[in-house]
Amino acid sequence: MGYGNHGQPGGRGEECGRVMLEAVDGRAHLALFREIAPHCRLVFIDKPFAITSQDAVAIVKLAQKHQVTIMSSSSLRYAQGLQDELARAGEEGIIGVDCAGPLHLQPTQPGFFWYGIHAARCSIACWVKVVHKCTWRQRSSMKY
């Protein structure tokens, strides 16, 4: 099976079973997914998955309607160093997690939807093991 960049999302979707939706602007993801969903079985949606919960729900409903498996994640969630530490610590060895990363706020990509998702996904990777308490706080003194 070959691969390629086919330009417009809906035009050649029937030729492939897998699509990587790599639009950097999460505002476009719902419209783009609406075009490709009828033609694909597997779709990776790059961060941000969506920038509103309404768009996220709409994408999930479209995926269910068209029987499309979707996935979206920060690649840092799979970073080798994090995975090594999780394996070393085991389920009982994790007593707390601090994850830090860039959180540049963009007017069009609110909150964690821009780069904040990377630290959030690293935290979630740790939560899978065991969660007792979660606290988020913004440190205005941190500079990136």
mmCIF file of C-alpha atoms in Angstrom:
data_model
loop_
_atom_site.group_PDB
_atom_site.id
_atom_site.type_symbol
_atom_site.label_atom_id
_atom_site.label_comp_id
_atom_site.label_asym_id
_atom_site.label_seq_id
_atom_site.Cartn_x
_atom_site.Cartn_y
_atom_site.Cartn_z
ATOM 1 C CA MET A 1 0.000 0.000 0.000
ATOM 2 C CA GLY A 2 1.378 3.382 -0.945
ATOM 3 C CA TYR A 3 0.915 6.692 0.742
ATOM 4 C CA GLY A 4 0.738 10.270 -0.312
ATOM 5 C CA ASN A 5 -0.551 13.750 0.228
ATOM 6 C CA HIS A 6 -3.749 14.034 -1.767
ATOM 7 C CA GLY A 7 -4.370 17.715 -1.180
ATOM 8 C CA GLN A 8 -8.093 18.150 -0.705
ATOM 9 C CA PRO A 9 -9.484 15.783 1.937
ATOM 10 C CA GLY A 10 -12.667 14.566 0.256
ATOM 11 C CA GLY A 11 -11.344 14.174 -3.256
ATOM 12 C CA ARG A 12 -9.402 10.918 -2.959
ATOM 13 C CA GLY A 13 -10.515 9.542 0.404
ATOM 14 C CA GLU A 14 -12.051 6.459 -1.159
ATOM 15 C CA GLU A 15 -8.561 5.384 -2.255
ATOM 16 C CA CYS A 16 -7.236 5.019 1.270
ATOM 17 C CA GLY A 17 -8.262 3.397 4.492
ATOM 18 C CA ARG A 18 -6.173 5.611 6.771
ATOM 19 C CA VAL A 19 -5.969 9.378 6.995
ATOM 20 C CA MET A 20 -3.818 11.663 9.104
ATOM 21 C CA LEU A 21 -5.731 14.908 9.545
ATOM 22 C CA GLU A 22 -2.852 17.309 10.188
ATOM 23 C CA ALA A 23 -4.492 20.755 10.053
ATOM 24 C CA VAL A 24 -2.707 22.814 12.707
ATOM 25 C CA ASP A 25 -5.804 24.937 13.295
ATOM 26 C CA GLY A 26 -8.276 22.895 15.331
ATOM 27 C CA ARG A 27 -11.132 25.084 14.128
ATOM 28 C CA ALA A 28 -10.934 23.307 10.764
ATOM 29 C CA HIS A 29 -11.045 19.729 12.052
ATOM 30 C CA LEU A 30 -14.829 19.264 12.177
ATOM 31 C CA ALA A 31 -15.335 20.493 8.603
ATOM 32 C CA LEU A 32 -12.413 18.436 7.306
ATOM 33 C CA PHE A 33 -13.526 15.322 9.174
ATOM 34 C CA ARG A 34 -17.044 15.750 7.803
ATOM 35 C CA GLU A 35 -15.549 15.512 4.273
ATOM 36 C CA ILE A 36 -13.422 12.418 4.858
ATOM 37 C CA ALA A 37 -15.509 10.396 7.333
ATOM 38 C CA PRO A 38 -17.637 8.664 4.672
ATOM 39 C CA HIS A 39 -14.492 7.438 2.895
ATOM 40 C CA CYS A 40 -12.133 6.253 5.657
ATOM 41 C CA ARG A 41 -11.914 3.615 8.362
ATOM 42 C CA LEU A 42 -9.055 5.015 10.474
ATOM 43 C CA VAL A 43 -8.311 8.690 11.119
ATOM 44 C CA PHE A 44 -5.648 10.286 13.292
ATOM 45 C CA ILE A 45 -6.580 13.875 14.161
ATOM 46 C CA ASP A 46 -3.586 15.972 15.158
ATOM 47 C CA LYS A 47 -3.781 18.211 18.193
ATOM 48 C CA PRO A 48 -5.918 19.997 18.901
ATOM 49 C CA PHE A 49 -8.680 17.453 18.300
ATOM 50 C CA ALA A 50 -11.199 20.311 18.450
ATOM 51 C CA ILE A 51 -11.366 23.684 20.146
ATOM 52 C CA THR A 52 -14.865 23.363 21.570
ATOM 53 C CA SER A 53 -16.611 20.489 23.277
ATOM 54 C CA GLN A 54 -19.438 20.861 20.747
ATOM 55 C CA ASP A 55 -17.034 20.236 17.844
ATOM 56 C CA ALA A 56 -15.478 17.288 19.688
ATOM 57 C CA VAL A 57 -18.910 15.697 20.253
ATOM 58 C CA ALA A 58 -19.837 16.299 16.595
ATOM 59 C CA ILE A 59 -16.626 14.584 15.415
ATOM 60 C CA VAL A 60 -17.288 11.593 17.672
ATOM 61 C CA LYS A 61 -20.891 11.312 16.428
ATOM 62 C CA LEU A 62 -19.742 11.458 12.807
ATOM 63 C CA ALA A 63 -17.150 8.774 13.541
ATOM 64 C CA GLN A 64 -19.847 6.553 15.046
ATOM 65 C CA LYS A 65 -22.220 7.182 12.143
ATOM 66 C CA HIS A 66 -19.596 6.257 9.544
ATOM 67 C CA GLN A 67 -17.914 3.563 11.681
ATOM 68 C CA VAL A 68 -14.584 5.375 11.671
ATOM 69 C CA THR A 69 -11.959 4.691 14.322
ATOM 70 C CA ILE A 70 -10.469 7.987 15.445
ATOM 71 C CA MET A 71 -7.418 8.790 17.530
ATOM 72 C CA SER A 72 -5.877 12.028 18.697
ATOM 73 C CA SER A 73 -3.016 12.586 21.088
ATOM 74 C CA SER A 74 0.108 14.529 21.789
ATOM 75 C CA SER A 75 3.089 12.476 20.695
ATOM 76 C CA LEU A 76 4.841 13.391 23.961
ATOM 77 C CA ARG A 77 2.487 11.003 25.746
ATOM 78 C CA TYR A 78 4.585 8.258 24.107
ATOM 79 C CA ALA A 79 7.978 9.856 24.819
ATOM 80 C CA GLN A 80 10.536 7.178 25.632
ATOM 81 C CA GLY A 81 11.665 8.842 28.876
ATOM 82 C CA LEU A 82 8.102 8.994 30.204
ATOM 83 C CA GLN A 83 7.382 5.416 29.185
ATOM 84 C CA ASP A 84 10.626 4.219 30.807
ATOM 85 C CA GLU A 85 9.739 5.940 34.096
ATOM 86 C CA LEU A 86 6.198 4.569 34.076
ATOM 87 C CA ALA A 87 7.537 1.052 33.518
ATOM 88 C CA ARG A 88 10.185 1.486 36.225
ATOM 89 C CA ALA A 89 7.767 2.868 38.819
ATOM 90 C CA GLY A 90 4.970 0.389 38.243
ATOM 91 C CA GLU A 91 1.468 0.971 39.540
ATOM 92 C CA GLU A 92 2.456 1.235 43.199
ATOM 93 C CA GLY A 93 5.492 3.446 42.603
ATOM 94 C CA ILE A 94 3.672 6.554 41.410
ATOM 95 C CA ILE A 95 2.862 8.862 44.309
ATOM 96 C CA GLY A 96 2.624 12.142 42.401
ATOM 97 C CA VAL A 97 3.234 13.662 39.007
ATOM 98 C CA ASP A 98 4.322 17.145 37.956
ATOM 99 C CA CYS A 99 4.279 17.846 34.240
ATOM 100 C CA ALA A 100 5.360 21.181 32.822
ATOM 101 C CA GLY A 101 5.369 22.424 29.297
ATOM 102 C CA PRO A 102 4.680 25.406 27.112
ATOM 103 C CA LEU A 103 1.250 26.951 27.423
ATOM 104 C CA HIS A 104 1.247 29.750 24.908
ATOM 105 C CA LEU A 105 -2.285 31.039 24.733
ATOM 106 C CA GLN A 106 -3.628 31.821 21.283
ATOM 107 C CA PRO A 107 -6.812 33.850 20.774
ATOM 108 C CA THR A 108 -8.132 31.279 18.287
ATOM 109 C CA GLN A 109 -7.095 28.153 20.270
ATOM 110 C CA PRO A 110 -8.250 28.726 23.872
ATOM 111 C CA GLY A 111 -6.862 27.131 27.039
ATOM 112 C CA PHE A 112 -5.064 23.825 26.740
ATOM 113 C CA PHE A 113 -6.062 23.361 23.096
ATOM 114 C CA TRP A 114 -2.803 24.729 21.728
ATOM 115 C CA TYR A 115 0.512 23.536 23.205
ATOM 116 C CA GLY A 116 -0.908 23.035 26.697
ATOM 117 C CA ILE A 117 -2.214 19.687 25.508
ATOM 118 C CA HIS A 118 1.303 18.216 25.612
ATOM 119 C CA ALA A 119 1.707 18.514 29.395
ATOM 120 C CA ALA A 120 -1.917 17.484 29.886
ATOM 121 C CA ARG A 121 -1.416 14.283 27.846
ATOM 122 C CA CYS A 122 1.760 13.399 29.760
ATOM 123 C CA SER A 123 -0.211 13.772 32.996
ATOM 124 C CA ILE A 124 -3.036 11.625 31.660
ATOM 125 C CA ALA A 125 -0.536 8.916 30.662
ATOM 126 C CA CYS A 126 0.435 8.743 34.336
ATOM 127 C CA TRP A 127 -3.162 8.836 35.562
ATOM 128 C CA VAL A 128 -3.904 5.632 33.715
ATOM 129 C CA LYS A 129 -1.866 3.829 36.360
ATOM 130 C CA VAL A 130 -3.591 5.214 39.429
ATOM 131 C CA VAL A 131 -5.347 8.479 40.300
ATOM 132 C CA HIS A 132 -6.029 9.681 43.812
ATOM 133 C CA LYS A 133 -6.046 13.465 43.458
ATOM 134 C CA CYS A 134 -5.596 15.934 40.613
ATOM 135 C CA THR A 135 -4.847 19.635 40.933
ATOM 136 C CA TRP A 136 -4.195 22.088 38.099
ATOM 137 C CA ARG A 137 -2.777 25.514 38.688
ATOM 138 C CA GLN A 138 -1.345 28.211 36.512
ATOM 139 C CA ARG A 139 1.980 29.670 37.518
ATOM 140 C CA SER A 140 2.169 33.168 36.129
ATOM 141 C CA SER A 141 5.855 33.383 37.037
ATOM 142 C CA MET A 142 6.855 30.644 34.589
ATOM 143 C CA LYS A 143 8.392 31.908 31.355
ATOM 144 C CA TYR A 144 8.701 29.818 28.179
#
